[in-house]
CSV table of C-alpha atoms in Angstrom, one decimal:
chain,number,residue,atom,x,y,z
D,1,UNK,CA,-25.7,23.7,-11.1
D,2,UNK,CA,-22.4,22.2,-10.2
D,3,UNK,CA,-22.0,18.5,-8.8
D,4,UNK,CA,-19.4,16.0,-8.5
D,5,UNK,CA,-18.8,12.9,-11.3
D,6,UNK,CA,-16.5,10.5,-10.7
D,7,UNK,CA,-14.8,10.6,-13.8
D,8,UNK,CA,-14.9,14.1,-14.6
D,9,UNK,CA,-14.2,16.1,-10.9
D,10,UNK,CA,-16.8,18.9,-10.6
D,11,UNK,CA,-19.0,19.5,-13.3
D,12,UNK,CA,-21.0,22.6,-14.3
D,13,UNK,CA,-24.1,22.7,-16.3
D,14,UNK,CA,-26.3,25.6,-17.3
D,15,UNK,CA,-29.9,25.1,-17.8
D,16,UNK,CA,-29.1,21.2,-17.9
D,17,UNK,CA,-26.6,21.5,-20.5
D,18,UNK,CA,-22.9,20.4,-19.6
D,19,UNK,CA,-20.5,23.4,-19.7
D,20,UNK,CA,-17.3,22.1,-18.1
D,21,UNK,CA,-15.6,19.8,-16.3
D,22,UNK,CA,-13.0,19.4,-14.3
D,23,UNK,CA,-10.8,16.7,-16.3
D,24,UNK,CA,-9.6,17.7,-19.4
D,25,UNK,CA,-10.9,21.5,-19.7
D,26,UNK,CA,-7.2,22.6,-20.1
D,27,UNK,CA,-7.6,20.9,-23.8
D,28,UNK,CA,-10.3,22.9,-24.8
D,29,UNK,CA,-8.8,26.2,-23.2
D,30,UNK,CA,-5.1,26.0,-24.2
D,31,UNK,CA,-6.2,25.6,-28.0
D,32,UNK,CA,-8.9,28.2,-28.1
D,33,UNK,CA,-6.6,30.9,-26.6
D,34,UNK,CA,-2.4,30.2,-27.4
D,35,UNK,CA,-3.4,29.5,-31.2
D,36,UNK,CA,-5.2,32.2,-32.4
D,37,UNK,CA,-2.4,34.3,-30.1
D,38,UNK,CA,0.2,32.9,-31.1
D,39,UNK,CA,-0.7,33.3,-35.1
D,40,UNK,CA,-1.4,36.9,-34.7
D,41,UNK,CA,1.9,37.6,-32.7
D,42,UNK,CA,1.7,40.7,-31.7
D,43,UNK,CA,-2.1,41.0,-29.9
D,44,UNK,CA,-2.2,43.9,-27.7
D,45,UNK,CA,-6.1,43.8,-26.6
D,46,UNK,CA,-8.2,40.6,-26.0
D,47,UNK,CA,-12.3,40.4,-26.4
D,48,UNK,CA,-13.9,36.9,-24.2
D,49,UNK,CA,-18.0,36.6,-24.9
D,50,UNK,CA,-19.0,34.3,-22.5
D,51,UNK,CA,-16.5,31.4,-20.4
D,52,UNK,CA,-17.3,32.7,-17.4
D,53,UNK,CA,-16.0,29.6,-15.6
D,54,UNK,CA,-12.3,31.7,-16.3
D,55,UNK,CA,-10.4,29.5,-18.5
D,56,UNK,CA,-10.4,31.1,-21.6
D,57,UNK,CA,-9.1,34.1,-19.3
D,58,UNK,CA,-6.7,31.7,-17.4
D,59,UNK,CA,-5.0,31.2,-20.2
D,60,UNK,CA,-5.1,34.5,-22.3
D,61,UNK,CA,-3.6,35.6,-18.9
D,62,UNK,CA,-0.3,34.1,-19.8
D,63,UNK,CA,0.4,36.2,-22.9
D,64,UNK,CA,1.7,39.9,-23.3
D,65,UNK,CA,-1.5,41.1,-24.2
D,66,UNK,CA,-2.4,45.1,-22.2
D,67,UNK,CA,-5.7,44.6,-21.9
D,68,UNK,CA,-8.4,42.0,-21.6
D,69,UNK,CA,-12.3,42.8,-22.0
D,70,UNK,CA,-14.5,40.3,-20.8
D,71,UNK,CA,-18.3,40.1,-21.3
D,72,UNK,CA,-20.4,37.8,-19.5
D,73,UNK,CA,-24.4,37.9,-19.2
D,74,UNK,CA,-24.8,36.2,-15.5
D,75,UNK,CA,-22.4,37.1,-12.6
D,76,UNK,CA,-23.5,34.2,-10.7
D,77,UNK,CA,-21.8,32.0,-13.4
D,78,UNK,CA,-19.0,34.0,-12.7
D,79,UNK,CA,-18.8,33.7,-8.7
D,80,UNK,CA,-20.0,30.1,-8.4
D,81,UNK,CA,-16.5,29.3,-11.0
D,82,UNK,CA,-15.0,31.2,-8.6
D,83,UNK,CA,-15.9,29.2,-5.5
D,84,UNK,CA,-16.5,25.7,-7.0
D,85,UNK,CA,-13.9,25.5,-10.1
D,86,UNK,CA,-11.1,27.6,-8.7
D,87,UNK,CA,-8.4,25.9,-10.9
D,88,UNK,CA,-10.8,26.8,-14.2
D,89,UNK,CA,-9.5,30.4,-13.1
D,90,UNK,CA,-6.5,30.0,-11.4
D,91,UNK,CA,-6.6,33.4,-10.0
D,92,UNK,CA,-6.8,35.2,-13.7
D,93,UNK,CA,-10.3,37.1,-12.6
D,94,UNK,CA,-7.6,39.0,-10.3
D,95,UNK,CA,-5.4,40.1,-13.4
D,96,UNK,CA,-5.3,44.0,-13.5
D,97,UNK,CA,-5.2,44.1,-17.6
D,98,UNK,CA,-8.8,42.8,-17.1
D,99,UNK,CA,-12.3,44.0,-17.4
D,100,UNK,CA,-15.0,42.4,-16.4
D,101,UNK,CA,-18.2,43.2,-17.9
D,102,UNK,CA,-21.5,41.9,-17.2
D,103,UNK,CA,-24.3,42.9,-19.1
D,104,UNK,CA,-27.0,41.6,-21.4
D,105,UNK,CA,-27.0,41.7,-25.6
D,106,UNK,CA,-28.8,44.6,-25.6
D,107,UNK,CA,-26.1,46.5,-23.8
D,108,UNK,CA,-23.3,45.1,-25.2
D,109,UNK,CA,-25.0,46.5,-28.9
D,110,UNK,CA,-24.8,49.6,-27.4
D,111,UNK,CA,-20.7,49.7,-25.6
D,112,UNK,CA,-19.6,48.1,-29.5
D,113,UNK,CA,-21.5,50.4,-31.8
């Protein structure tokens, strides 16, 4: 569900649990993605699990990296980012380095062994 605080901007929630918001997600995504980048120096392939709201990938966007793999269970959470928290995103799902891949546990298991 996504709906509209008046403190936070849009909010998402899965299964009644808060995911995002609009106001202040940047902190959260900036230090998940630039630090760990930035230590390493020299990353040339990126794994997400899960962010499907797109800023994780908004931000891993901005570094050298040649290729991006992203898993995500539920397209849905995907699109409705997409169409309700376009700035969470910022146009990243568009990035040609990236991969999109939807698909359950099970699957993934099987792509990683």
């Amino acid at each position: 569900m996504i709906f509209h605080n008046a403190q936070k901007g849009r909010v998402m929630t899965l299964d009644g649990i808060v995911q995002t918001a609009e106001a202040g997600e940047f902190i959260y995504h900036e230090m998940l993605a630039h630090v760990p980048l930035l230590a390493h120096g020299n990353a040339k392939r990126g794994l997400i699990v899960g962010g499907g709201d797109g800023g994780m990938l908004r931000e891993v966007v901005k570094h050298p990296i040649e290729h991006i793999t992203k898993v995500e269970i539920d397209q849905s959470v995907v699109d409705m980012a997409i169409g309700h928290l376009p700035k969470h995103s910022d146009g990243a799902y568009r990035d040609p380095r990236l991969s999109l891949v939807i698909a359950t546990v099970r699957l993934c298991e099987n792509l990683f062994s």
